[in-house]
Coordinates of C-alpha atoms in Angstrom, one line a residue:
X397 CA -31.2 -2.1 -7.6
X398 CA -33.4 -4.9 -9.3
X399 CA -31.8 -6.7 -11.8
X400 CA -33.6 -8.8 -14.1
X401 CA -31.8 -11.2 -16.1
X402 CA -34.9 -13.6 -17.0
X403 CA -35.7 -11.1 -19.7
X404 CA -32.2 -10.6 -21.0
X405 CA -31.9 -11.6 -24.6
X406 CA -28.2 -13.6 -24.2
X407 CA -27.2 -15.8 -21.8
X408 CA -25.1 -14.7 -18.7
X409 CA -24.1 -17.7 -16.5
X410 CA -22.6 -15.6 -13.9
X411 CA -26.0 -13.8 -13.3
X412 CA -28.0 -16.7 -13.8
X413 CA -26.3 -18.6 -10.7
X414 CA -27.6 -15.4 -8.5
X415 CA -31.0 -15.4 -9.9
X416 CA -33.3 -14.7 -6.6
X417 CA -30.9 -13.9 -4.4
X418 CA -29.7 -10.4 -3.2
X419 CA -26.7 -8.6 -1.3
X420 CA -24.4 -5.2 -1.7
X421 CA -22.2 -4.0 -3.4
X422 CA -19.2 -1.0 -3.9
X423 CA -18.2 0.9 -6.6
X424 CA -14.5 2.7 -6.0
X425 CA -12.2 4.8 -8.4
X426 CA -8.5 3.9 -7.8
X427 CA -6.2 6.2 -9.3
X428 CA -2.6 6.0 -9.5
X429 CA -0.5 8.4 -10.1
X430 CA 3.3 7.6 -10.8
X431 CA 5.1 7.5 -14.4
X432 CA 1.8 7.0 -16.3
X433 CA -1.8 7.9 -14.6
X434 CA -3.9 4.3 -14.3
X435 CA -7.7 4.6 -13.1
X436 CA -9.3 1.3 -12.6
X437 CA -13.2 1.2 -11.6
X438 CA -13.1 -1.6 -8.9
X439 CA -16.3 -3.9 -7.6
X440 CA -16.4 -5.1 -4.3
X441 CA -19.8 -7.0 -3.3
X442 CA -20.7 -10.6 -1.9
X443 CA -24.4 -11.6 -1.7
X444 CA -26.6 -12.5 1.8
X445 CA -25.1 -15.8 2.3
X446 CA -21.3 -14.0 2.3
X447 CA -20.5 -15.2 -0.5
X448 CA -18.1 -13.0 -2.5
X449 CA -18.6 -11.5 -6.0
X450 CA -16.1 -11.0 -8.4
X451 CA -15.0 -8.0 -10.6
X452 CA -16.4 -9.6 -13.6
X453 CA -19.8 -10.6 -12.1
X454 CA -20.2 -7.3 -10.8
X455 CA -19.4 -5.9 -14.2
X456 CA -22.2 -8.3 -15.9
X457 CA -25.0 -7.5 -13.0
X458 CA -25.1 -3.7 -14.9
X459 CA -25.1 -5.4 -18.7
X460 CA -29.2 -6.3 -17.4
X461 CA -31.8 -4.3 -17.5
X462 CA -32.4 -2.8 -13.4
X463 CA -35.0 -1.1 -11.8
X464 CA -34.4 1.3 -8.9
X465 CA -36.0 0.8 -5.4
X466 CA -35.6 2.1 -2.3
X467 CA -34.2 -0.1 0.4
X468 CA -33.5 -0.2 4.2
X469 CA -30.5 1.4 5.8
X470 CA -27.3 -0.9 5.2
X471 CA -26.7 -2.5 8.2
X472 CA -23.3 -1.4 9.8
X473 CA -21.4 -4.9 9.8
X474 CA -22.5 -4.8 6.0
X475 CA -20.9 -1.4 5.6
X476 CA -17.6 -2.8 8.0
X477 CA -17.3 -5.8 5.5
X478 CA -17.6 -4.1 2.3
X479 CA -15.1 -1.4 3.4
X480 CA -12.5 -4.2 4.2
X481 CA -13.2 -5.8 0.4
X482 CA -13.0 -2.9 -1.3
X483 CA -9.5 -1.9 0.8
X484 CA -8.0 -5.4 -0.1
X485 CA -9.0 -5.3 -4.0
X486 CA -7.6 -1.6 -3.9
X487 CA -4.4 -3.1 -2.3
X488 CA -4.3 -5.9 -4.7
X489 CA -4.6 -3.8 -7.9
X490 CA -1.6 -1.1 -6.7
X491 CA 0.6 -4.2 -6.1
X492 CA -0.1 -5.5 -9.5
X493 CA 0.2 -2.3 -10.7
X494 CA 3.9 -2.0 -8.9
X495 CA 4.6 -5.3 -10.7
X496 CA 3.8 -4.8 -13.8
X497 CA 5.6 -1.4 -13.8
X498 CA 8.4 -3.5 -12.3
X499 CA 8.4 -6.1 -15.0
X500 CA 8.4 -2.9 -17.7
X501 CA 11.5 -2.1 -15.9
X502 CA 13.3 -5.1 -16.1
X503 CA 12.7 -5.7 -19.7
X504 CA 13.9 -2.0 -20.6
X505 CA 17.0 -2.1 -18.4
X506 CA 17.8 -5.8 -20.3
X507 CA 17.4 -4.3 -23.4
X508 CA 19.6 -0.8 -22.8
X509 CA 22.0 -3.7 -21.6
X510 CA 22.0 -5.9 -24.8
X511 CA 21.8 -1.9 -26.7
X512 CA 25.0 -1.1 -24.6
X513 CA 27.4 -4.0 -25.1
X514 CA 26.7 -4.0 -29.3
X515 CA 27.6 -1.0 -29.1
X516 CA 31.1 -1.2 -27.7
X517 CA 31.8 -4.0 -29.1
X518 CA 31.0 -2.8 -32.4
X519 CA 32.7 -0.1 -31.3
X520 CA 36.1 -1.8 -30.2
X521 CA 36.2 -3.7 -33.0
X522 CA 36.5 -1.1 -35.4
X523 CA 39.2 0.2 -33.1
X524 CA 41.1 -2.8 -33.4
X525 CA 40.7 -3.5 -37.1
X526 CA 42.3 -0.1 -37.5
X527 CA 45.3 -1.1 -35.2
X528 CA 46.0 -4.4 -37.1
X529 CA 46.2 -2.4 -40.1
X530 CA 48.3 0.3 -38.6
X531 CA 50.9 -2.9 -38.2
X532 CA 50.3 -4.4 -41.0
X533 CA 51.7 -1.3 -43.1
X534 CA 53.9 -0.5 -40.9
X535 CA 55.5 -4.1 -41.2
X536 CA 54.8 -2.8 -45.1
X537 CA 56.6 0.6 -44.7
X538 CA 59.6 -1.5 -43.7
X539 CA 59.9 -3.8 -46.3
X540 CA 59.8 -0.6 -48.7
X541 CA 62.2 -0.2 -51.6
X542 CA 61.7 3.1 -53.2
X543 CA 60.8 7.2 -51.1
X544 CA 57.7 6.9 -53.5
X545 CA 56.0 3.9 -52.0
X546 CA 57.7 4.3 -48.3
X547 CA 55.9 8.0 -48.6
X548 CA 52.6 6.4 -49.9
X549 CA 52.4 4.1 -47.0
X550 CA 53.8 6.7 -44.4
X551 CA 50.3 8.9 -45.8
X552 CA 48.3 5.7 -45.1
X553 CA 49.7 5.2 -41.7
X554 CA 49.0 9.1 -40.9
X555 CA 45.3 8.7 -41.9
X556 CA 44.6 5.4 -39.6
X557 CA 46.2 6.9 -36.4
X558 CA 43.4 10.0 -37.2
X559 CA 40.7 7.6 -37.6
X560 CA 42.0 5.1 -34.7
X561 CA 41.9 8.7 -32.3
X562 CA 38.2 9.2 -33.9
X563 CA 37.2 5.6 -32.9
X564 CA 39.0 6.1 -30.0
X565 CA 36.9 9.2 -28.9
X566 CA 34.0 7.5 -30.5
X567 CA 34.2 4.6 -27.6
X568 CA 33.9 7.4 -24.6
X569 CA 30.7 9.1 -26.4
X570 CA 29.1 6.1 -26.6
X571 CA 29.7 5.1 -23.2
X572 CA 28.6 8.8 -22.3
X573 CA 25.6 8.3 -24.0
X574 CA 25.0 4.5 -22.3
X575 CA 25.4 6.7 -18.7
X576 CA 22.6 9.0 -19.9
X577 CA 20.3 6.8 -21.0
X578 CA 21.0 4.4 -17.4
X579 CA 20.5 7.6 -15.6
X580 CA 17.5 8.2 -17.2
X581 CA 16.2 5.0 -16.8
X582 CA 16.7 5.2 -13.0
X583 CA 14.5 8.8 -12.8
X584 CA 11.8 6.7 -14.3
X585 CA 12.1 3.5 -11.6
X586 CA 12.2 6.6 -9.2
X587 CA 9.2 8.4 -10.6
X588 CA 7.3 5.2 -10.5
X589 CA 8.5 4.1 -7.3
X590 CA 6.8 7.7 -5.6
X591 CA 3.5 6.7 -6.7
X592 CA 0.2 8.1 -5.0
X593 CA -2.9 7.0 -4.9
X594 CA -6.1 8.1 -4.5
X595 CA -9.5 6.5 -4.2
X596 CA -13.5 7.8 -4.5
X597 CA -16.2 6.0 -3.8
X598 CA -18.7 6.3 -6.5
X599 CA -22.0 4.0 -5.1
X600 CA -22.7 1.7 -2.5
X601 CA -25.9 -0.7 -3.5
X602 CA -28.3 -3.3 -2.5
X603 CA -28.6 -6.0 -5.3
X604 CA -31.1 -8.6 -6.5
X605 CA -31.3 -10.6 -9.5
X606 CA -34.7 -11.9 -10.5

């Protein structure tokens, strides 16, 4: 493949700095499938001299115009060194991957943590405002003077020792729901955790830039 990037119309350093010089490159699909599906397209290629091209540069070689030739059979330590840089750039992208799914992790888990403890402790402090005013009118009920008003407060009393078993009752569904949604964040680090992988190789090429 002939690439000429004296004619392009914008400048591309990248390209410019191989101008007249030529070597091979890969083209691989890595697919990984784990919680989400990722597909990455993933260069490998270095020139004659062995000098290694990056992702990007490869990317910019195809924004020139190209011209297809035939060329001479690759050269088997060409093949050899291309299959080990396209293996270790496969490798590298599924262990950032794994990182990044990790780091996903991490923050979700820190934040059904944070979720979890405002809830309780909202929780339990409803539970004990209702106690303090269970005491405080029962303290009342004793310092009653007529049936009337002892009977009033008795009511109130009977109302808060509902609502303190509701708030009671309130604190173990919400602690039920906290274990769901810990559980369910575990089947996801699990899910991700099993991931597979599979790779195609699309093209193998021999470059120059003119």
């Amino acid at each position: 493949m002939n690439f000429d990037i004296s004619h392009h119309p914008a400048k591309i350093s990248v390209i410019e700095e191989l101008k007249g010089r030529s070597g091979w490159l890969i083209l691989r699909r890595l697919v990984i499938d784990s919680f989400d599906r990722e597909e990455y397209l993933l260069f490998s290629g270095f020139d004659d001299n062995g000098r290694l091209l990056d992702q990007e540069t490869c990317e910019k070689l195809f924004n020139c115009q190209g011209t297809v030739s035939i060329c001479d059979e690759m050269p088997s330590p060409v093949k050899d060194r291309l299959n080990i840089e396209a293996e270790r750039h496969g490798k590298a992208t599924i262990s950032r991957s794994l990182e990044e799914n990790n780091r996903h992790f991490s923050e979700a888990r820190e934040r059904l943590e944070k979720w979890a403890d405002d809830m309780v402790l909202a929780a339990e402090k409803e539970l004990k405002d209702t106690k303090e005013r269970i005491k405080a009118l029962t303290r009342q009920a004793r310092l009653a003077t007529t049936t009337e008003e002892q009977h009033k407060i008795q009511e109130q009393i009977r109302d808060l020792e509902k609502k303190k078993r509701r708030q009671r009752q309130s604190i173990f569904d919400i602690e039920d729901e906290i274990v769901g949604k810990r559980d369910a964040l575990i089947e996801a680090l699990e899910r991700r955790m099993a991931q597979k992988t599979t790779t195609e190789e699309l093209f193998t090429i021999r470059w120059t830039v003119a």
